[in-house]
Structure formats: C-alpha cells, structure tokens
Short mmCIF file of C-alpha atoms in Angstrom, two decimals:
data_model
loop_
_atom_site.label_atom_id
_atom_site.label_comp_id
_atom_site.label_asym_id
_atom_site.label_seq_id
_atom_site.Cartn_x
_atom_site.Cartn_y
_atom_site.Cartn_z
CA SER E 173 8.28 40.32 16.59
CA LEU E 174 4.71 40.51 17.91
CA ARG E 175 4.10 36.91 16.85
CA ASP E 176 7.16 35.71 18.80
CA LYS E 177 5.97 37.65 21.85
CA ASP E 178 2.53 36.06 21.55
CA LYS E 179 4.07 32.57 21.38
CA LYS E 180 6.30 33.29 24.36
CA GLU E 181 3.32 34.56 26.34
CA PHE E 182 1.34 31.48 25.32
CA LEU E 183 4.08 29.16 26.55
CA ASN E 184 4.33 31.08 29.83
CA LEU E 185 0.58 30.72 30.33
CA LYS E 186 0.76 27.00 29.53
CA GLU E 187 3.52 26.57 32.10
CA ARG E 188 1.49 28.43 34.75
CA LYS E 189 -1.54 26.31 33.82
CA ASN E 190 0.47 23.10 34.31
CA LYS E 191 1.66 24.25 37.73
CA LEU E 192 -1.88 25.16 38.81
CA GLU E 193 -3.17 21.81 37.59
CA LYS E 194 -0.54 20.01 39.68
CA LYS E 195 -1.73 21.90 42.76
CA LEU E 196 -5.35 21.00 41.99
CA TYR E 197 -4.46 17.33 41.48
CA ARG E 198 -3.03 17.20 45.00
CA LEU E 199 -6.45 18.28 46.35
CA ILE E 200 -8.37 15.58 44.47
CA PRO E 201 -9.22 12.50 46.59
CA GLU E 202 -7.10 9.48 45.76
CA ILE E 203 -8.61 7.33 43.03
CA LYS E 204 -8.07 3.61 43.30
CA PRO E 205 -7.62 2.33 39.75
CA LYS E 206 -9.16 -0.93 38.67
CA ILE E 207 -6.34 -3.44 38.17
CA PHE E 208 -7.16 -6.45 36.01
CA GLU E 209 -5.36 -9.70 36.68
CA VAL E 210 -4.05 -11.77 33.78
CA GLU E 211 -6.55 -14.56 34.53
CA GLU E 212 -9.45 -12.10 34.28
CA ILE E 213 -8.39 -10.86 30.83
CA ALA E 214 -7.75 -14.45 29.67
CA LYS E 215 -11.41 -15.30 30.38
CA TYR E 216 -12.43 -12.96 27.58
CA LEU E 217 -10.11 -14.46 24.98
CA PRO E 218 -12.09 -16.52 22.44
CA LYS E 219 -11.25 -20.17 21.89
CA ASN E 220 -7.96 -20.83 20.08
CA SER E 221 -6.65 -17.27 20.43
CA LEU E 222 -3.99 -15.36 22.30
CA LEU E 223 -3.16 -11.79 23.25
CA ILE E 224 0.18 -10.17 22.38
CA GLU E 225 1.01 -6.92 24.20
CA TYR E 226 4.14 -5.13 23.05
CA LYS E 227 5.90 -2.92 25.61
CA LYS E 228 8.87 -0.60 25.30
CA TYR E 229 10.82 -0.23 28.53
CA LYS E 230 14.20 0.61 30.04
CA PRO E 231 15.72 -2.19 32.14
CA PHE E 232 16.32 -1.08 35.73
CA PHE E 233 19.75 -2.70 35.98
CA SER E 234 20.93 -1.88 32.45
CA LYS E 235 24.47 -0.51 32.17
CA ASN E 236 23.75 1.74 29.18
CA ASN E 237 20.09 2.36 30.06
CA GLU E 238 19.00 1.62 26.49
CA ALA E 239 15.31 0.93 25.86
CA ARG E 240 14.18 -2.54 24.78
CA TYR E 241 10.97 -4.15 23.53
CA ILE E 242 9.25 -7.10 25.15
CA ALA E 243 6.25 -9.11 23.96
CA LEU E 244 3.89 -10.23 26.74
CA ILE E 245 1.71 -13.16 25.66
CA ILE E 246 -1.44 -14.53 27.30
CA ASN E 247 -3.46 -17.47 25.99
CA GLU E 248 -7.08 -18.43 26.69
CA ASN E 249 -6.01 -20.65 29.62
CA GLY E 250 -4.28 -17.74 31.37
CA GLU E 251 -0.82 -19.12 30.63
CA LYS E 252 1.78 -16.35 30.30
CA ASP E 253 4.94 -15.92 28.32
CA SER E 254 7.34 -13.01 27.84
CA ILE E 255 9.81 -12.71 25.00
CA ASP E 256 12.60 -10.16 24.90
CA LEU E 257 12.78 -8.67 21.39
CA GLY E 258 16.02 -6.78 21.84
CA LEU E 259 17.06 -3.15 21.62
CA ALA E 260 14.26 -0.74 20.76
CA LYS E 261 16.63 1.41 18.68
CA LYS E 262 17.18 -1.38 16.15
CA ILE E 263 13.47 -2.17 15.87
CA ASP E 264 12.43 1.50 15.69
CA ASN E 265 14.96 2.22 12.94
CA GLN E 266 13.73 -0.71 10.85
CA ILE E 267 10.10 0.39 11.29
CA LYS E 268 11.01 3.93 10.17
CA TYR E 269 12.84 2.54 7.13
CA ALA E 270 9.92 0.29 6.14
CA TYR E 271 7.52 3.17 6.75
CA ALA E 272 9.53 5.37 4.37
CA GLN E 273 9.53 2.61 1.72
CA SER E 274 5.72 2.37 1.90
CA THR E 275 4.62 5.98 1.82
CA SER E 276 4.85 6.78 -1.89
CA LEU E 277 3.57 5.10 -5.03
CA PRO E 278 6.22 3.09 -6.91
CA GLU E 279 7.67 4.20 -10.24
CA PHE E 280 9.24 0.79 -10.71
CA GLU E 281 8.19 -2.69 -9.65
CA SER E 282 11.39 -2.94 -7.58
CA GLN E 283 10.00 -0.27 -5.24
CA PHE E 284 7.02 -2.53 -4.54
CA GLU E 285 9.41 -5.37 -3.71
CA ASN E 286 11.57 -3.11 -1.53
CA SER E 287 8.55 -2.07 0.52
CA GLN E 288 7.41 -5.62 1.22
CA ARG E 289 10.98 -6.73 1.90
CA ALA E 290 11.35 -3.94 4.46
CA TRP E 291 8.22 -5.10 6.32
CA ASN E 292 9.52 -8.68 6.16
CA TYR E 293 12.55 -7.50 8.14
CA VAL E 294 10.21 -5.93 10.70
CA SER E 295 8.44 -9.30 10.90
CA ASP E 296 11.79 -10.95 11.68
CA LEU E 297 12.20 -8.60 14.64
CA ILE E 298 8.74 -8.52 16.24
CA ILE E 299 6.76 -11.54 14.93
CA THR E 300 9.13 -14.43 14.11
CA PRO E 301 10.55 -14.58 17.69
CA LEU E 302 6.98 -15.34 18.87
CA LYS E 303 6.48 -18.28 16.50
CA LYS E 304 6.76 -20.98 19.17
CA SER E 305 4.36 -19.18 21.53
CA ILE E 306 1.86 -18.50 18.74
CA GLY E 307 1.76 -22.15 17.73
CA GLU E 308 -1.42 -23.21 15.94
CA VAL E 309 -3.84 -20.55 17.21
CA GLU E 310 -6.44 -19.07 14.88
CA THR E 311 -6.74 -15.53 16.25
CA LEU E 312 -4.12 -12.98 17.29
CA PHE E 313 -5.11 -10.02 19.46
CA ILE E 314 -2.33 -7.43 19.25
CA SER E 315 -1.81 -4.35 21.41
CA PRO E 316 1.12 -2.27 20.05
CA ASP E 317 3.28 0.23 21.91
CA SER E 318 5.51 3.15 20.94
CA GLN E 319 6.86 2.94 17.35
CA ILE E 320 5.17 -0.45 16.86
CA ASN E 321 1.95 1.59 16.56
CA ASN E 322 3.33 2.58 13.14
CA VAL E 323 3.40 -1.02 11.92
CA PRO E 324 0.74 -2.22 9.42
CA PHE E 325 0.37 -5.75 10.79
CA ALA E 326 -1.50 -6.82 7.65
CA ALA E 327 1.83 -6.49 5.79
CA LEU E 328 3.78 -8.70 8.22
CA SER E 329 4.33 -12.45 8.10
CA LEU E 330 5.23 -15.21 10.54
CA ASP E 331 7.69 -16.72 8.09
CA LYS E 332 9.29 -15.26 4.99
CA GLY E 333 7.12 -16.01 2.01
CA ASP E 334 3.87 -15.09 0.30
CA LYS E 335 1.67 -15.73 3.33
CA LEU E 336 1.02 -12.57 5.34
CA LEU E 337 -0.44 -12.63 8.86
CA PRO E 338 -4.06 -12.16 7.69
CA ASP E 339 -3.66 -15.21 5.44
CA SER E 340 -2.85 -17.39 8.45
CA PHE E 341 -4.67 -15.75 11.38
CA ASN E 342 -7.68 -13.69 12.31
CA LEU E 343 -5.97 -10.39 13.08
CA ARG E 344 -7.42 -8.14 15.82
CA LEU E 345 -5.81 -4.89 17.00
CA LEU E 346 -6.60 -3.38 20.38
CA THR E 347 -5.60 -0.17 22.14
CA THR E 348 -4.90 -2.30 25.22
CA GLY E 349 -5.62 -5.88 26.27
CA ARG E 350 -8.15 -4.58 28.82
CA GLU E 351 -10.31 -3.57 25.86
CA LEU E 352 -11.37 -7.23 25.55
CA ILE E 353 -13.38 -6.81 28.77
CA SER E 354 -15.27 -3.71 27.64
CA LEU E 355 -15.93 -5.20 24.19
CA SER E 356 -17.52 -8.26 25.78
CA LYS E 357 -20.28 -6.14 27.31
CA LYS E 358 -23.47 -5.93 25.30
CA SER E 359 -24.39 -2.43 24.18
CA ASN E 360 -27.87 -1.17 24.99
CA THR E 361 -27.78 1.41 22.21
CA SER E 362 -29.70 1.00 18.99
CA ASN E 363 -28.14 3.71 16.83
CA THR E 364 -29.43 3.54 13.27
CA ASN E 365 -28.23 6.74 11.57
CA SER E 366 -24.82 7.31 10.01
CA ILE E 367 -23.05 10.51 8.96
CA VAL E 368 -20.40 11.34 6.38
CA PHE E 369 -18.17 14.44 6.31
CA ALA E 370 -16.24 15.01 3.09
CA ASN E 371 -14.49 17.62 0.96
CA PRO E 372 -14.60 20.49 3.51
CA ASN E 373 -14.12 24.05 2.21
CA TYR E 374 -10.92 24.90 4.06
CA ASN E 375 -11.19 28.54 2.91
CA ASN E 376 -14.65 29.06 4.39
CA SER E 377 -14.56 32.11 6.70
CA SER E 378 -18.01 32.04 8.27
CA ASN E 379 -21.23 30.11 8.49
CA PRO E 380 -24.28 31.74 10.11
CA ILE E 381 -25.82 28.34 10.76
CA GLN E 382 -22.92 27.65 13.15
CA GLU E 383 -23.91 30.59 15.34
CA GLU E 384 -27.45 29.24 15.64
CA ILE E 385 -26.07 25.80 16.57
CA ARG E 386 -23.71 27.26 19.17
CA GLU E 387 -26.52 29.32 20.71
CA LYS E 388 -28.72 26.23 20.99
CA ASN E 389 -25.87 24.20 22.45
CA PRO E 390 -23.62 26.54 24.52
CA PHE E 391 -21.79 23.55 25.99
CA SER E 392 -20.25 22.55 22.66
CA ILE E 393 -16.55 21.69 22.80
CA SER E 394 -14.43 24.82 23.30
CA GLN E 395 -11.83 25.66 20.66
CA SER E 396 -8.21 24.67 21.24
CA ARG E 397 -5.40 23.86 18.82
CA SER E 398 -1.63 23.69 18.61
CA ILE E 399 0.09 27.01 17.94
CA ASP E 400 2.02 25.23 15.18
CA LEU E 401 -1.20 25.16 13.12
CA ASP E 402 -1.52 28.95 12.93
CA SER E 403 0.33 29.14 9.60
CA ALA E 404 -0.85 25.82 8.14
CA HIS E 405 -2.48 25.75 4.71
CA TRP E 406 -4.65 22.90 3.45
CA ASP E 407 -5.38 22.11 -0.20
CA GLN E 408 -8.78 20.89 -1.32
CA LEU E 409 -9.25 17.11 -1.74
CA PRO E 410 -11.73 16.70 -4.63
CA GLY E 411 -11.40 12.90 -4.45
CA THR E 412 -13.02 12.96 -1.03
CA SER E 413 -16.21 14.33 -2.60
CA ILE E 414 -16.51 11.21 -4.76
CA GLU E 415 -15.73 9.05 -1.72
CA GLY E 416 -18.18 10.90 0.53
CA LYS E 417 -21.07 10.61 -1.93
CA ALA E 418 -20.40 6.92 -2.57
CA VAL E 419 -20.18 6.07 1.14
CA ALA E 420 -23.25 8.17 2.01
CA LYS E 421 -25.25 6.36 -0.68
CA LEU E 422 -24.14 2.92 0.52
CA LEU E 423 -24.93 3.71 4.17
CA ASP E 424 -28.00 5.86 3.48
CA ALA E 425 -26.14 8.43 5.58
CA LYS E 426 -26.47 12.18 5.96
CA LEU E 427 -23.71 13.90 3.96
CA PHE E 428 -21.97 17.09 5.11
CA GLU E 429 -19.86 18.67 2.36
CA LYS E 430 -17.95 21.88 1.66
CA ASP E 431 -19.19 24.77 3.87
CA ASP E 432 -21.40 22.38 5.87
CA ALA E 433 -18.50 20.10 6.85
CA THR E 434 -17.69 21.97 10.06
CA VAL E 435 -16.49 20.99 13.51
CA ILE E 436 -19.65 22.34 15.13
CA ALA E 437 -21.85 20.32 12.77
CA LEU E 438 -20.01 17.14 13.78
CA GLU E 439 -20.18 17.96 17.49
CA ASN E 440 -23.94 18.25 17.26
CA GLN E 441 -24.60 14.92 15.53
CA LYS E 442 -25.69 12.43 18.18
CA ASN E 443 -26.27 8.66 18.37
CA ASN E 444 -24.69 7.59 15.10
CA LYS E 445 -23.91 4.03 14.05
CA ILE E 446 -21.05 4.99 11.70
CA ILE E 447 -19.10 8.26 11.48
CA HIS E 448 -17.06 8.58 8.28
CA ILE E 449 -14.74 11.58 7.77
CA ALA E 450 -12.86 12.09 4.49
CA SER E 451 -10.49 15.02 4.86
CA HIS E 452 -6.97 15.93 5.91
CA ALA E 453 -5.72 14.69 9.27
CA PHE E 454 -2.33 15.38 10.78
CA TYR E 455 0.26 14.57 13.39
CA LEU E 456 2.68 17.29 14.50
CA GLU E 457 6.12 16.09 15.51
CA ASP E 458 7.24 17.19 18.96
CA LYS E 459 9.50 20.20 19.20
CA GLU E 460 12.19 20.68 21.80
CA ASN E 461 11.18 22.46 25.03
CA LYS E 462 7.57 22.63 23.91
CA ILE E 463 4.97 22.82 26.67
CA GLU E 464 1.82 21.52 25.02
CA ASP E 465 -0.72 18.80 25.64
CA SER E 466 0.20 15.78 23.50
CA MET E 467 -3.48 15.45 22.51
CA LEU E 468 -3.15 18.81 20.71
CA ARG E 469 -0.55 17.33 18.36
CA SER E 470 -3.00 15.38 16.18
CA GLY E 471 -6.42 16.10 14.76
CA ILE E 472 -8.73 16.37 11.74
CA VAL E 473 -9.17 19.35 9.38
CA PHE E 474 -12.66 20.74 8.69
CA SER E 475 -14.22 23.66 6.87
CA GLY E 476 -12.56 27.02 7.62
CA ALA E 477 -9.18 25.67 8.74
CA ASN E 478 -7.21 27.95 6.39
CA LEU E 479 -8.74 30.95 8.19
CA PRO E 480 -8.81 29.68 11.80
CA ASP E 481 -9.25 33.12 13.40
CA ALA E 482 -12.01 34.31 11.05
CA ASN E 483 -14.77 32.57 12.96
CA PRO E 484 -14.46 32.64 16.77
CA LEU E 485 -17.01 29.84 17.02
CA ASP E 486 -15.12 27.34 14.87
CA ASP E 487 -11.43 27.34 13.93
CA GLY E 488 -11.78 24.40 11.52
CA TYR E 489 -9.76 21.95 13.62
CA LEU E 490 -10.97 19.01 15.68
CA MET E 491 -8.07 18.00 17.89
CA ALA E 492 -7.66 14.60 19.55
CA LEU E 493 -8.22 16.31 22.91
CA GLU E 494 -11.59 17.61 21.71
CA ILE E 495 -12.62 14.23 20.29
CA ALA E 496 -11.92 12.59 23.67
CA ARG E 497 -14.56 14.88 25.23
CA LEU E 498 -17.29 13.96 22.73
CA ASP E 499 -20.02 11.42 23.45
CA TRP E 500 -19.64 8.69 20.84
CA GLU E 501 -20.91 5.95 23.14
CA GLY E 502 -22.70 3.34 21.06
CA THR E 503 -21.04 4.34 17.78
CA ASP E 504 -20.01 1.12 16.02
CA LEU E 505 -17.27 2.52 13.81
CA VAL E 506 -15.40 5.79 13.25
CA VAL E 507 -13.51 5.97 9.95
CA ILE E 508 -10.98 8.73 9.39
CA SER E 509 -10.14 8.45 5.69
CA ALA E 510 -7.28 10.90 5.73
CA CYS E 511 -3.55 11.55 5.82
CA GLU E 512 -1.72 10.19 8.87
CA SER E 513 -4.87 9.81 10.96
CA GLY E 514 -3.49 6.84 12.85
CA ARG E 515 -0.45 8.63 14.20
CA GLY E 516 0.09 10.45 17.45
CA LYS E 517 2.61 11.05 20.19
CA PHE E 518 4.40 7.86 21.20
CA LEU E 519 4.76 7.43 24.95
CA SER E 520 6.34 4.15 25.98
CA GLY E 521 3.99 2.10 28.13
CA GLU E 522 1.08 4.39 27.28
CA GLY E 523 0.52 3.36 23.68
CA LEU E 524 -0.51 5.94 21.10
CA TYR E 525 -1.83 9.32 22.21
CA GLY E 526 -3.57 10.45 19.07
CA LEU E 527 -6.83 10.01 17.25
CA LYS E 528 -7.03 6.27 17.92
CA ARG E 529 -6.86 6.75 21.68
CA ALA E 530 -9.21 9.77 21.56
CA ILE E 531 -11.87 7.86 19.62
CA ASN E 532 -11.62 5.01 22.11
CA VAL E 533 -12.01 7.41 25.06
CA ALA E 534 -15.04 9.04 23.37
CA GLY E 535 -16.77 5.65 23.53
CA ALA E 536 -16.74 4.38 19.94
CA LYS E 537 -16.39 0.61 19.62
CA SER E 538 -13.82 0.69 16.83
CA SER E 539 -11.85 2.97 14.53
CA LEU E 540 -10.40 2.61 11.04
CA LEU E 541 -7.49 5.00 10.52
CA SER E 542 -4.64 5.50 8.07
CA LEU E 543 -1.01 5.18 9.13
CA TRP E 544 0.39 7.46 6.42
CA LYS E 545 -0.60 9.91 3.71
CA VAL E 546 -2.80 8.18 1.19
CA ASP E 547 -3.93 8.92 -2.36
CA ASP E 548 -7.48 10.31 -2.21
CA GLU E 549 -8.60 8.72 -5.51
CA ALA E 550 -7.40 5.22 -4.56
CA THR E 551 -8.85 5.65 -1.07
CA ALA E 552 -12.30 6.33 -2.55
CA VAL E 553 -12.13 2.98 -4.38
CA PHE E 554 -10.83 1.22 -1.27
CA MET E 555 -13.57 2.59 1.01
CA LYS E 556 -16.36 1.72 -1.41
CA SER E 557 -15.20 -1.90 -1.49
CA PHE E 558 -14.81 -2.02 2.31
CA TYR E 559 -18.34 -0.75 2.98
CA GLU E 560 -19.90 -3.05 0.41
CA LYS E 561 -18.44 -6.02 2.29
CA LEU E 562 -19.54 -4.56 5.63
CA ILE E 563 -23.13 -4.14 4.41
CA MET E 564 -23.14 -7.74 3.15
CA GLY E 565 -22.60 -8.87 6.75
CA GLU E 566 -18.84 -9.36 6.99
CA GLY E 567 -17.19 -8.43 10.27
CA LYS E 568 -15.25 -5.16 10.35
CA ALA E 569 -11.88 -6.92 10.50
CA GLU E 570 -12.95 -9.47 7.87
CA ALA E 571 -14.18 -6.72 5.51
CA LEU E 572 -10.89 -4.84 5.87
CA ILE E 573 -8.71 -7.90 5.32
CA ASN E 574 -10.74 -8.99 2.28
CA THR E 575 -10.48 -5.49 0.79
CA GLN E 576 -6.73 -5.48 1.39
CA ARG E 577 -6.45 -8.93 -0.19
CA GLU E 578 -8.46 -7.67 -3.16
CA PHE E 579 -6.05 -4.74 -3.59
CA ARG E 580 -2.98 -6.97 -3.26
CA ASN E 581 -4.21 -8.70 -6.45
CA HIS E 582 -5.83 -5.67 -8.12
CA LYS E 583 -5.88 -5.29 -11.92
CA ASN E 584 -4.42 -1.81 -11.35
CA LYS E 585 -0.81 -2.67 -10.47
CA ASN E 586 -0.29 0.54 -8.49
CA TYR E 587 -3.07 -0.53 -6.11
CA ARG E 588 -1.05 -3.63 -5.21
CA HIS E 589 1.58 -1.55 -3.44
CA PRO E 590 1.44 -1.51 0.39
CA TYR E 591 1.22 2.29 0.09
CA ILE E 592 -2.44 1.81 -0.83
CA TRP E 593 -3.75 -1.26 0.97
CA ALA E 594 -1.57 -1.46 4.11
CA ALA E 595 -2.21 2.12 5.25
CA PHE E 596 -5.56 1.35 6.87
CA GLN E 597 -5.70 -0.27 10.29
CA LEU E 598 -8.72 -1.29 12.34
CA SER E 599 -8.57 -1.05 16.12
CA GLY E 600 -11.20 -2.24 18.59
CA ASP E 601 -14.37 -4.23 17.91
CA TRP E 602 -13.81 -6.57 14.94
CA ARG E 603 -17.36 -7.96 14.67
CA PRO E 604 -20.12 -7.23 12.08
CA ILE E 605 -22.33 -4.16 12.16
CA PHE E 606 -26.06 -4.87 12.03
CA PHE E 607 -27.70 -2.49 9.60
#
C-alpha cells in the first residue's frame, strides 16, 4: 500500500540520516567531558545524607552474560560502598508485576493489599539489601536506572511494615548524582509568571493565531514525531479543565485551554516559574528493527493532535526531543499531569530517555511526572492539594510526600490505593518555591 511505501521510504531516509550523522561526528573536534570524582559529588551532599545510584550492567567475565543490578552508595564523607542486587531479570519482572498491580483502581480491598504487597517485594530486592549502608541517615538521594525508573519509591519500605520510605527519610530523586552539583548553584533568574495548559481540543484543525506566532518567531521548534502516532486518536479529558482552572487560580497563572492549548503557544511562553500541563502524555514501546530516535518515543498531546497533518505549523505533539531544545532555564517546576508522563526508553547506564530527561536538559530545576495512567478526576484533587502546600511554603518534595500521605488516609477509600497517590514522582530540586 501507499502507506507502507511511505513508511519504508521514511525508514530508508532515517538510516541514511544516521549514516551521514556518523560521518559528521567524525569531523567534530574531540570534546573532553567533565568527569566528576566521587569526593567532589560528596561535598554537595547535605549533612546526614547519602546518595544511592542504581546501575544495570553485564559482568565482563559472566558465563551466561546476564545483566545484573548494583547499588553504588556515597555518603557525605566521600566513603563508598557497592552492593550487588542480583540478576536484573528477577528485579525487572517483580517491578513489572507490581506496576501491573498498581495501574487500575481496586474493585475489592484485597486488590489494594496486593498492590502494596507487590511493592514490598520490590523493596526486598532493591532497598532492604542496603539497610546496613543506609544506617541512621535522614535523607536519601536516589538516582534510578533502567526498569528501576518505573518504581514509585514513595511506596517502598526499608522493612516490611506500615512505615514507607517517606515516613523514615527525606526522599530525593535525581536524574543522576551529578545533578547535586548543578542544583547547588544559585540561580540568577527571577521568574514570576506561571502558565497552565489544560483540556486541549485534540480535534482542532487550525488556529490562525498560530500562523502569526510562527511568523514572529520563525525559529520555533520544527515539527517531528514518531510515525507510530499517525493513526493515534485521543479522547477529551474534561477533568483536566477543572484541574487547570483550579491550579491557574492558585498560582495566579495564565491558562491556555481548548483551541489555545497548542504546542506553538507553549514554545512561545518564556521565563516561567511553574509550567503545569494537564493532558495526555505517552510512551511508545520499541518495535523490532525500528530506526528512530528514542526521544521521539515519548511526548505530550496538545490541541490538534487527532488531525496532525491538518496544520503544517503544529501537529499537536510535543515530543521529548523537542522539549530538550526549549529554553526552560530558571523554571522552578514542570508538572506533567498526564498518563505515563514519567516513562521513556530504558537504556542501561543512561537512565531514562523520556520526558524527565528532556525537561532536565531544557534547564528546568525539577519535574513532577506520573509513572502510569491516572484518573483525571482524582488527579485534579491531588494537584490542588499539592499546590496549596507548595504555596504555604513547603518544599516541593515535602509538599508531594504530605499530599501522598494525605491520600493514603483519605476519606475516599479509592484514593488510598497506590494507583492514585504513588503515580506521581518528583525529580530534581526538592526545595521550596518562593512566590
């Protein structure tokens, strides 16, 4: 068919592009990367804290060449420890099982118990072996890798029981341990405005205002998306309208809704303190023999996405690759209140290539993303509570943990399920935002 021919031609062009890029890379002068010693990173660890970096690797002298996980631990004195966690296959399978147990609302109370029990088993595999090294510290900085990026650490515990990690420690997630160095630097920006994008009209086919914006800013991010999105269809999320209005009111933020919630509109908003997006987000699983940039496998859905070819200026998709090119330097927090926003392509040793990494590259200090598909009505309630705490002066991590704790004991029993409260994960700067 013509569509199959187009896809084949696309893949051929991508392959030629990759070969040309390799030739160009050989002509680029050698770049000497900055290598940080353990002692240098340790200097930026606060008192009574330690850094845990998870790594998935294949032992060089392994007979069966099976991947394993290791936890690399650094404390504030620069003392190091490494703990072998065993075969990655066993850990990955348990994470996938717990993930499946947590991604739908329970019909029976036993489902709630099954979900928490499943995460307790994950704790046994990746947290309990570190108990001796963790000791009596107050703060845990955690940098996940590979499938461990899918773990909601707020649902884990050091020992079996009612106490979860946030009940015993200050929990801080980082893209990489090196992030401690960049976070220590004082920002010279004084961004005061915030923006909220919610309830996009996915069936919007054109917007004349976009053309004016593109003419004024011809260097806006060029369109690019995965070919697997060509036949995607997105349903409206009316709950995000309630969420968007509530958040915009709390933050005194500019609200972009329906036809106005476009990619181009977001690209042209500069120097914001908080960027909140309530919409669909996605992660496309890899397909065999697919030649495609991994940063085109995850993104956010905006107005017009159901008719991506109707408007040549805006296809309705903001891919992770496009986010990485934006200038979000000085932005305190980016919140993607959406389905599967925290996911991306897992590359061992490279962490998560998805929205989290893209937001970090764009310059934002922190991101709050969801690990799985979430109920839009419950999310609206969750976000309102989170922002209220943030505005009262609580740190970003503190506000999240307190909101999760509130939901764990909510009068609405369905809200107590990890499906609701454990989905959201903060990465990056954990400190308060000054409004």
